[in-house]
Tab-separated table of C-alpha atoms and ligand atoms in Angstrom:
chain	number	residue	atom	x	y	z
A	1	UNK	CA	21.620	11.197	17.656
A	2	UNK	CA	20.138	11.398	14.210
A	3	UNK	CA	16.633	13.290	13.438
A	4	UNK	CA	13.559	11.231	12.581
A	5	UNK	CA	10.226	12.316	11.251
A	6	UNK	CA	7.595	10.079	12.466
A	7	UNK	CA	4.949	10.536	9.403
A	8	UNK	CA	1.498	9.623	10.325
A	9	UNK	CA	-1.364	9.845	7.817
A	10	UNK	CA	-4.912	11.213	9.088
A	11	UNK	CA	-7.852	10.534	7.107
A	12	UNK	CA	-11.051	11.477	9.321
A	13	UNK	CA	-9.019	10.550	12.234
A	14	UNK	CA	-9.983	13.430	14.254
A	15	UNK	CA	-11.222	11.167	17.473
A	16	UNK	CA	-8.291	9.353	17.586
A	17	UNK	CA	-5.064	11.133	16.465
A	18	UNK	CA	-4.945	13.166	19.325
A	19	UNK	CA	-4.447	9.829	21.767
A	20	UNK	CA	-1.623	8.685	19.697
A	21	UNK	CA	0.397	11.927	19.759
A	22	UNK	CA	0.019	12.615	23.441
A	23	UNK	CA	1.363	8.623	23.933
A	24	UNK	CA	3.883	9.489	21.795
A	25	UNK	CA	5.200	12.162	23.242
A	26	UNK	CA	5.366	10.241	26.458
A	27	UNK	CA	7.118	7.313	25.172
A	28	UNK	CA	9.682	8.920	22.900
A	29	UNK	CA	11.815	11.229	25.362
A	30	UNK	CA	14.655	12.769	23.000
A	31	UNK	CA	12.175	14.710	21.223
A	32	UNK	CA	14.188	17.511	20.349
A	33	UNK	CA	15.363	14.983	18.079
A	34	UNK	CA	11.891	13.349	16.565
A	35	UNK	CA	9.861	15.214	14.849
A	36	UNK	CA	5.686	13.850	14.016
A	37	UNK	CA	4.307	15.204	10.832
A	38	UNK	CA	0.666	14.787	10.645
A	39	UNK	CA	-0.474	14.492	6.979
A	40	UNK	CA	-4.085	15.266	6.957
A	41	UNK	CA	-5.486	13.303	3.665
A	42	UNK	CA	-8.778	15.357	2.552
A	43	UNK	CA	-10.370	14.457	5.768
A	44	UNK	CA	-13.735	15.520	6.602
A	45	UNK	CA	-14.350	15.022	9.856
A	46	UNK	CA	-12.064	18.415	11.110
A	47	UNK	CA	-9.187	16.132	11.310
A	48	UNK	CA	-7.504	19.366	9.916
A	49	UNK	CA	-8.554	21.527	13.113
A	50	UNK	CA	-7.031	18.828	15.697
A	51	UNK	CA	-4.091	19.180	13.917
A	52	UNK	CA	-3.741	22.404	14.293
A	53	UNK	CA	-4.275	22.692	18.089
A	54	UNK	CA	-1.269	19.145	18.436
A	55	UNK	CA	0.795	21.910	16.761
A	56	UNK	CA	-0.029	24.629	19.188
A	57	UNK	CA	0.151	21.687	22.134
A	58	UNK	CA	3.162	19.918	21.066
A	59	UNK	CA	6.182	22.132	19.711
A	60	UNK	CA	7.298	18.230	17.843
A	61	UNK	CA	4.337	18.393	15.841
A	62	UNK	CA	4.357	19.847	12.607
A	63	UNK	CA	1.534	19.037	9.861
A	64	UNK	CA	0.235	19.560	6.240
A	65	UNK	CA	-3.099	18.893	4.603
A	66	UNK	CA	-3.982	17.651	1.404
A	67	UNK	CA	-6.913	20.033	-1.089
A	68	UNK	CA	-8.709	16.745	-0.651
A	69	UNK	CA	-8.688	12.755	-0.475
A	70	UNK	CA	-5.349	11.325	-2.384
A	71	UNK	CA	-5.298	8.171	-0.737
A	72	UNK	CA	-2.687	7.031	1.708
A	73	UNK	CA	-0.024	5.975	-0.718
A	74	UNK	CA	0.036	9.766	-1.472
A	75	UNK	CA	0.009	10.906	2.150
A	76	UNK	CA	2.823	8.735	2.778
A	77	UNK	CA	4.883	10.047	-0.028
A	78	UNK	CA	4.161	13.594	1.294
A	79	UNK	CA	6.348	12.592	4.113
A	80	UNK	CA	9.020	10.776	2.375
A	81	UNK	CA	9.447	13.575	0.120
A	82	UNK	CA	9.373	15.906	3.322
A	83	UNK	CA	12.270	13.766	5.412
A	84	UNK	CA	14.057	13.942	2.725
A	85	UNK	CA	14.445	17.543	2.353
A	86	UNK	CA	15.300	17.570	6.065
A	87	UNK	CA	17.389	15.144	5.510
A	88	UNK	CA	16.257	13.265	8.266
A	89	UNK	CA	15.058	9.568	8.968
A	90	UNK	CA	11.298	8.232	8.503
A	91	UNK	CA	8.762	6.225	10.409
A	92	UNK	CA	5.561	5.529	9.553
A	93	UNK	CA	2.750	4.332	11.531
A	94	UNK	CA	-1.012	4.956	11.367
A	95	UNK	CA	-3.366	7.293	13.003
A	96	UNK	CA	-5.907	4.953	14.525
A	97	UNK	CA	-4.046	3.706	17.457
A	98	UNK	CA	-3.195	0.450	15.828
A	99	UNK	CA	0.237	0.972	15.590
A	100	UNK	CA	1.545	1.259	19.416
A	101	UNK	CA	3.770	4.103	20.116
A	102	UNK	CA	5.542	1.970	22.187
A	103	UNK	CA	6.553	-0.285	19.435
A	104	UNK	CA	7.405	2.984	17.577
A	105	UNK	CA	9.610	3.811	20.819
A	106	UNK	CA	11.433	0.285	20.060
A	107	UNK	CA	12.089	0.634	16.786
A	108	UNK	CA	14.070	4.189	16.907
A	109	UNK	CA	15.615	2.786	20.153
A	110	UNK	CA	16.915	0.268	17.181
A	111	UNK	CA	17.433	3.083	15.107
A	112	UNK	CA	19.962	4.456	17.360
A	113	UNK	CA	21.592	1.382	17.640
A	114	UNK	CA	22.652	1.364	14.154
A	115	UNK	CA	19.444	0.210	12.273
A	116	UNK	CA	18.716	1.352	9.031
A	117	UNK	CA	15.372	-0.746	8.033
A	118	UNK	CA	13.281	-1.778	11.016
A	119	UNK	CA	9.779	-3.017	10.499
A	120	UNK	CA	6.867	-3.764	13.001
A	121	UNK	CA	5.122	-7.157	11.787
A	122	UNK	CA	1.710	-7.892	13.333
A	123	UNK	CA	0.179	-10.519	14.258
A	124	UNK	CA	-3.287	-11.353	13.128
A	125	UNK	CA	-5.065	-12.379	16.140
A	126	UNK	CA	-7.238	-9.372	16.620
A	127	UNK	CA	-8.884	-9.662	13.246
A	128	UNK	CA	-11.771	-11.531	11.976
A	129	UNK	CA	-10.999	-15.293	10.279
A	130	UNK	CA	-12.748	-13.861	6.995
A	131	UNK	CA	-10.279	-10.561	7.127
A	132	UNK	CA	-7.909	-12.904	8.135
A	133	UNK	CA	-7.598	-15.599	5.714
A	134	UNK	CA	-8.511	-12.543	2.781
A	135	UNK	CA	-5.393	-11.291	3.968
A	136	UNK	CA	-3.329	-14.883	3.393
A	137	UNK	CA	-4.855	-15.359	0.420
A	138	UNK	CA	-3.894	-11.397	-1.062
A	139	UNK	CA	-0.223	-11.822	0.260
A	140	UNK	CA	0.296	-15.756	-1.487
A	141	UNK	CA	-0.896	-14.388	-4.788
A	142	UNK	CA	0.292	-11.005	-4.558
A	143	UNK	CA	4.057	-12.922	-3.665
A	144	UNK	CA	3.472	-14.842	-6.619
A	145	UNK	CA	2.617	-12.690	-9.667
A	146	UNK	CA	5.050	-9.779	-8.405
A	147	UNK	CA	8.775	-10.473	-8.143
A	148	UNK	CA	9.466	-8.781	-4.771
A	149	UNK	CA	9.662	-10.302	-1.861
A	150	UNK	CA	5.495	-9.583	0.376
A	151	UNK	CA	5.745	-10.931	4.056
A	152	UNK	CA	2.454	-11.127	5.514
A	153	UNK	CA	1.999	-8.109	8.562
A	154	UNK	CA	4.686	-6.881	6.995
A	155	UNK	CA	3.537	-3.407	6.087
A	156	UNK	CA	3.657	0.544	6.264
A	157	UNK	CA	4.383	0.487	10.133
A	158	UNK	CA	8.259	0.738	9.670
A	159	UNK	CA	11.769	2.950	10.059
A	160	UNK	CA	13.896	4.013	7.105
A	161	UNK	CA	17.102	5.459	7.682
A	162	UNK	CA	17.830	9.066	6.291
A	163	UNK	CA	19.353	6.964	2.800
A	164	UNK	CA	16.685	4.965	2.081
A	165	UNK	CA	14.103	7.837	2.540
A	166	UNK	CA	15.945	9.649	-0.365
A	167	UNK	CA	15.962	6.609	-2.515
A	168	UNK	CA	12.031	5.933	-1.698
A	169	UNK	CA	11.783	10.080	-2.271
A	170	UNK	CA	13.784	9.512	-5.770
A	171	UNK	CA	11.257	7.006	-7.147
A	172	UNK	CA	9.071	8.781	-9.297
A	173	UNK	CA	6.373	7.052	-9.947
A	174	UNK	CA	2.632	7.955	-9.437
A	175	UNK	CA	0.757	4.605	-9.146
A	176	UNK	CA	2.829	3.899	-5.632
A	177	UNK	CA	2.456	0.479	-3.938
A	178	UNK	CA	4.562	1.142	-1.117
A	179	UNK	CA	5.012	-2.630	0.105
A	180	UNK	CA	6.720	-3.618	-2.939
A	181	UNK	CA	8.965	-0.276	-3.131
A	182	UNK	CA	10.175	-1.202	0.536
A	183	UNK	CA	11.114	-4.726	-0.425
A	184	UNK	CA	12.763	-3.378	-3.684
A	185	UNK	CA	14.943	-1.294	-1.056
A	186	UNK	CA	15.931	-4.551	0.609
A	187	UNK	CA	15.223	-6.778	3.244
A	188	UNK	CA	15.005	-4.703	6.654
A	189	UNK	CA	17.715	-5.816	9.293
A	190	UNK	CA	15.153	-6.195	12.109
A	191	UNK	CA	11.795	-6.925	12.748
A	192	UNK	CA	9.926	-6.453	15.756
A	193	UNK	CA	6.525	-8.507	16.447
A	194	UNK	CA	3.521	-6.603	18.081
A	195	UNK	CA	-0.148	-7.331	18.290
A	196	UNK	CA	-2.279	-4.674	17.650
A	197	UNK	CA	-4.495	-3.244	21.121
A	198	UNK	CA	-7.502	-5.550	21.105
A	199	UNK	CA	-9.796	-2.672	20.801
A	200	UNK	CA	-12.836	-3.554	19.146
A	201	UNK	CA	-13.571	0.244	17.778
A	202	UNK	CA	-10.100	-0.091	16.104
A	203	UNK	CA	-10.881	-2.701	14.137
A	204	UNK	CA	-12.798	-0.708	11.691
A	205	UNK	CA	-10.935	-0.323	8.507
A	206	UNK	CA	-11.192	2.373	5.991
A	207	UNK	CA	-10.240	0.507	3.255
A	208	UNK	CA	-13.327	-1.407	1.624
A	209	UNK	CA	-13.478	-4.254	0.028
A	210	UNK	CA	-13.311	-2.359	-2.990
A	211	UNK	CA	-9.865	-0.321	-2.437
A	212	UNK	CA	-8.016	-3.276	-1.398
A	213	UNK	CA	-9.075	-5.459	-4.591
A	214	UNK	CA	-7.965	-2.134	-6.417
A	215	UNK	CA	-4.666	-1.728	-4.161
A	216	UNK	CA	-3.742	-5.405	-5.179
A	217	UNK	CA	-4.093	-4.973	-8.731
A	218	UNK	CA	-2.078	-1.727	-8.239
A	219	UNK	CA	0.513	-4.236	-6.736
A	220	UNK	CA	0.771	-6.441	-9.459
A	221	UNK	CA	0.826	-4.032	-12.610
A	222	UNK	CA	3.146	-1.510	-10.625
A	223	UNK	CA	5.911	-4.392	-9.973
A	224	UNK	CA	5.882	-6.472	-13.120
A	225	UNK	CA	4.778	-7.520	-16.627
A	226	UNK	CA	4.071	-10.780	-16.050
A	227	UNK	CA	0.111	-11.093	-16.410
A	228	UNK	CA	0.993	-9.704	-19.877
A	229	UNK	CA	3.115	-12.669	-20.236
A	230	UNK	CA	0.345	-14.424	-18.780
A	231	UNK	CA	-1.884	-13.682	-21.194
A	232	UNK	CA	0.467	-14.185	-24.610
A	233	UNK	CA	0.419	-17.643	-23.187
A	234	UNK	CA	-2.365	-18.588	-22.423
A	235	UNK	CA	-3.301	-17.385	-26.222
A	236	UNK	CA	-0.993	-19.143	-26.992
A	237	UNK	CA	-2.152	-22.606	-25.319
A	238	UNK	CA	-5.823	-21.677	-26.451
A	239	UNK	CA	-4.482	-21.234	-29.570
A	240	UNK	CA	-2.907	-24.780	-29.881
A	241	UNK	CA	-5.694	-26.535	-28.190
A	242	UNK	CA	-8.233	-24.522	-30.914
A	243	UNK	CA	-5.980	-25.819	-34.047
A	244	UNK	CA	-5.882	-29.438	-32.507
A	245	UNK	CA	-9.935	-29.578	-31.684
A	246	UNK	CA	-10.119	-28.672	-35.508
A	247	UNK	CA	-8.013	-31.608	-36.529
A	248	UNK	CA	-9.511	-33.995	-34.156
A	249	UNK	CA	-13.396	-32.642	-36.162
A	250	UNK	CA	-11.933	-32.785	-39.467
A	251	UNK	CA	-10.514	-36.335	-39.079
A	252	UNK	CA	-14.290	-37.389	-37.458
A	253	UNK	CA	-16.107	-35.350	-40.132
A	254	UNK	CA	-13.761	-37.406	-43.049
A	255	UNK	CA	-14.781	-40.804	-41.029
A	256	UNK	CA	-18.405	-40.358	-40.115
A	257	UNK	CA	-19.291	-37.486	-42.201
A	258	UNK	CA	-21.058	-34.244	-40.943
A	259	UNK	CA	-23.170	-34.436	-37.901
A	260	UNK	CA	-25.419	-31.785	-35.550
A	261	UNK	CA	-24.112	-32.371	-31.993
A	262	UNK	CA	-21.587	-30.128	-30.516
A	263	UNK	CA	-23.699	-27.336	-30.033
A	264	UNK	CA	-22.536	-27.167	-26.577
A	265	UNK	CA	-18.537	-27.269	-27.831
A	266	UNK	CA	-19.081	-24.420	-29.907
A	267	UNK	CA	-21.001	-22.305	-27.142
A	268	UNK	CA	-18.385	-23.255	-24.706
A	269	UNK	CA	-15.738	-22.250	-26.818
A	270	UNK	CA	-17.023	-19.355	-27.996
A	271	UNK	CA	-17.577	-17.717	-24.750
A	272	UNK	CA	-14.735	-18.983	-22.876
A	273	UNK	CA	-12.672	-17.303	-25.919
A	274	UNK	CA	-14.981	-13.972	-25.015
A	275	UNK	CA	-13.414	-14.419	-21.798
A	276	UNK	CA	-10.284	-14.885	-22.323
A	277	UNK	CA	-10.424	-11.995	-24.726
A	278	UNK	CA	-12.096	-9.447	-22.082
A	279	UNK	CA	-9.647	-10.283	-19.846
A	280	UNK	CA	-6.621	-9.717	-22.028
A	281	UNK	CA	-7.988	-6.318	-22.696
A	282	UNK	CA	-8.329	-5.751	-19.302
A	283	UNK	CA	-5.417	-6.169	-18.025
A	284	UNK	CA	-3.758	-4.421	-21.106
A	285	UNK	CA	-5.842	-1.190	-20.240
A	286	UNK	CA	-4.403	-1.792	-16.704
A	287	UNK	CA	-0.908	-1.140	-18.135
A	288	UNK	CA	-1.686	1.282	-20.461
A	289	UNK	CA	-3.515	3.510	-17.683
A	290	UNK	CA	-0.658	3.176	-15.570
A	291	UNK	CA	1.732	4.429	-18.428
A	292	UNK	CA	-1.138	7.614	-19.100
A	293	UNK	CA	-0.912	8.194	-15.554
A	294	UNK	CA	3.013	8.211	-15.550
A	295	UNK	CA	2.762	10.268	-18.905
A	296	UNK	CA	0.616	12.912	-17.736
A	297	UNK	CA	2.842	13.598	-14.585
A	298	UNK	CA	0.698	15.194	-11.992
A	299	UNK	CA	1.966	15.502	-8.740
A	300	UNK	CA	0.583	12.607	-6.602
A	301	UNK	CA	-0.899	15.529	-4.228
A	302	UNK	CA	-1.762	18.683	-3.654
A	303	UNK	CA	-0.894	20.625	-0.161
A	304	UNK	CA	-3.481	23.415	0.763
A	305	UNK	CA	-2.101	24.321	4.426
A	306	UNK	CA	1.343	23.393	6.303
A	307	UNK	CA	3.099	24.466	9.013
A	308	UNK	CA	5.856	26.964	8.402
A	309	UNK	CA	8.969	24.928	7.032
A	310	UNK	CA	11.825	26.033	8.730
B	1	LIG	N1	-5.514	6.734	5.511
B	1	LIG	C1	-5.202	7.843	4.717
B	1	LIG	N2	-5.900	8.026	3.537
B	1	LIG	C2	-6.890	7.172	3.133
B	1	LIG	C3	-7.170	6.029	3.950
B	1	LIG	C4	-6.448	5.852	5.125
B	1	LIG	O1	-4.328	8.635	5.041
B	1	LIG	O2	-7.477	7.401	2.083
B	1	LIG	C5	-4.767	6.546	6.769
B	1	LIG	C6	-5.639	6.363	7.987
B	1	LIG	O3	-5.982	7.585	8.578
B	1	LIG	C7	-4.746	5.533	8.898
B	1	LIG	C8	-3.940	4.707	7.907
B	1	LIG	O4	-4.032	5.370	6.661
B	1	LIG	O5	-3.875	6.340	9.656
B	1	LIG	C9	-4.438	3.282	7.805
B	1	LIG	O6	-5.823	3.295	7.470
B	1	LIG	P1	-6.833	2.231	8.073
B	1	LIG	O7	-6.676	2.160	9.544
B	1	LIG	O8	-8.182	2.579	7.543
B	1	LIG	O9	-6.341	0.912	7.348
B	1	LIG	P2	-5.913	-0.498	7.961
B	1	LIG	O10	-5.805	-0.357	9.439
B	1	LIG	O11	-6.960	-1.430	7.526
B	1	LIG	O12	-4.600	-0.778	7.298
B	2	LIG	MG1	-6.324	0.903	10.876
């Protein structure tokens, strides 16, 4: 049998990532051959202390911990980039009990079988409407604007084999929206449906509002250029509408002669142009902070404490 690293990222899961290791380690039973690898993302909440007592506990366990909050695009690279030095293949599920180790149980089982992309796809019934229909909404335009392939409860909860690990780990770039970078890889060759445990203190997400309007953005600017496009032309179609409200004024100026009304027009189209302007700048700076970040090439994280690598 081949080693996998389950990867789990912590962040101020201290109450709850010591349930999913101990059901993990009685679901998966060849686990001289699976390794867990706790990342521990800045937490504050001494998630960093309960990992250290699952690695006295459990001789599978093995952790690292972030200097302080990266986010968990980073702690997720952290253990791509550390199955692929151990050459070994990767699943990822979360810390919170949402992910079922059973599920995770299923999908090395496929593993085994010959797998080499297996992903867990939820279903939606345990959420709110509100969360639920945000989420539709996100995935249609998301799978519009970028060119890869988004399927809704499609997402981080998933097995790579040993190659595809090395060609996530040989992606370099810093702004990391992992969805897209597993589509890029291909379409996975089996999917497995679970609901998520109906527990209502699970349902609290630590992404606000806030990070997920900023995660989607990261989305679209990291896959494609098309909002530029976007933008050239709709300029352009402003442009021509502009040239052709001037014509349409000169030709009732030359025919009625000069009049006062169209106050309104000229408001109008003055601050929809504004608009239009502020948002072409906007999503311009999007691009160009991406390429500074990229420039400056800082390491997406920064370890402070891991377990001995042996
Ligand atoms: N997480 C992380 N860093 C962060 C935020 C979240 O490592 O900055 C981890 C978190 O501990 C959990 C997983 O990412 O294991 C998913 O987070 P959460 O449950 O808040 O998100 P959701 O369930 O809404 O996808
Ligand atoms: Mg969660």
């Amino acid at each position: 049998m081949k080693r996998i690293v389950i990867v789990i990222p912590c962040f101020n899961e201290a109450e709850r990532v010591p349930a999913v290791v101990d059901e993990l380690s009685t679901q998966i039973d060849a686990l001289d051959q699976v390794e867990v690898l706790l990342v521990d993302d800045g937490s504050t909440d001494g998630t960093l202390a309960v990992l250290r007592e699952l690695h006295e506990r459990y001789s599978f366990v093995r952790y690292l911990s972030f200097t302080r909050n990266f986010g968990k695009e980073a702690a997720m690279l952290a253990g791509v980039n550390w199955a692929c030095r151990r050459n070994a293949a990767m699943l990822i599920m979360d810390a919170d009990g949402q992910h079922p180790p059973a599920i995770a149980r299923k999908m090395i089982e496929s593993f085994q079988c010959g797998a080499t992309h297996v992903v867990a796809q939820r279903g939606r019934a345990d959420e709110s409407r509100s969360r639920r229909i945000l989420a539709r909404v996100a995935y249609g335009a998301l799978g519009r604007l970028v060119q890869v392939q988004l399927v809704n409860g499609q997402g981080d909860f998933r097995l790579l084999s040993c190659d595809l690990v090395a060609a996530l780990s040989g992606m370099p770039e810093r702004n990391r929206f992992s969805k897209g970078l597993y589509s890029w890889l291909g379409p996975p060759d089996e999917v497995i449906e679970f609901d998520p445990p109906a527990d209502l203190e699970l349902r609290r997400s630590r992404w606000s509002l806030r990070s997920l309007l900023d995660y989607s953005i990261d989305g679209v600017t990291s896959f494609n250029d098309r909002p530029l496009r976007l933008i050239l032309l709709t300029g352009l179609a402003v442009g021509v509408a502009s040239v052709a409200y001037l014509a349409f004024m000169l030709i009732a100026i030359w025919r009625n002669g000069v009049e006062a009304p169209g106050y309104v027009t000229i408001i109008f189209g003055v601050t929809m142009l504004g608009s239009l302007q502020l948002i072409s700048l906007g999503v311009m700076g999007e691009y160009i902070g991406r390429i500074l970040g990229e420039v400056k090439d800082r390491p997406s994280y920064l370890i402070r404490e891991e377990t001995d690598n042996r």
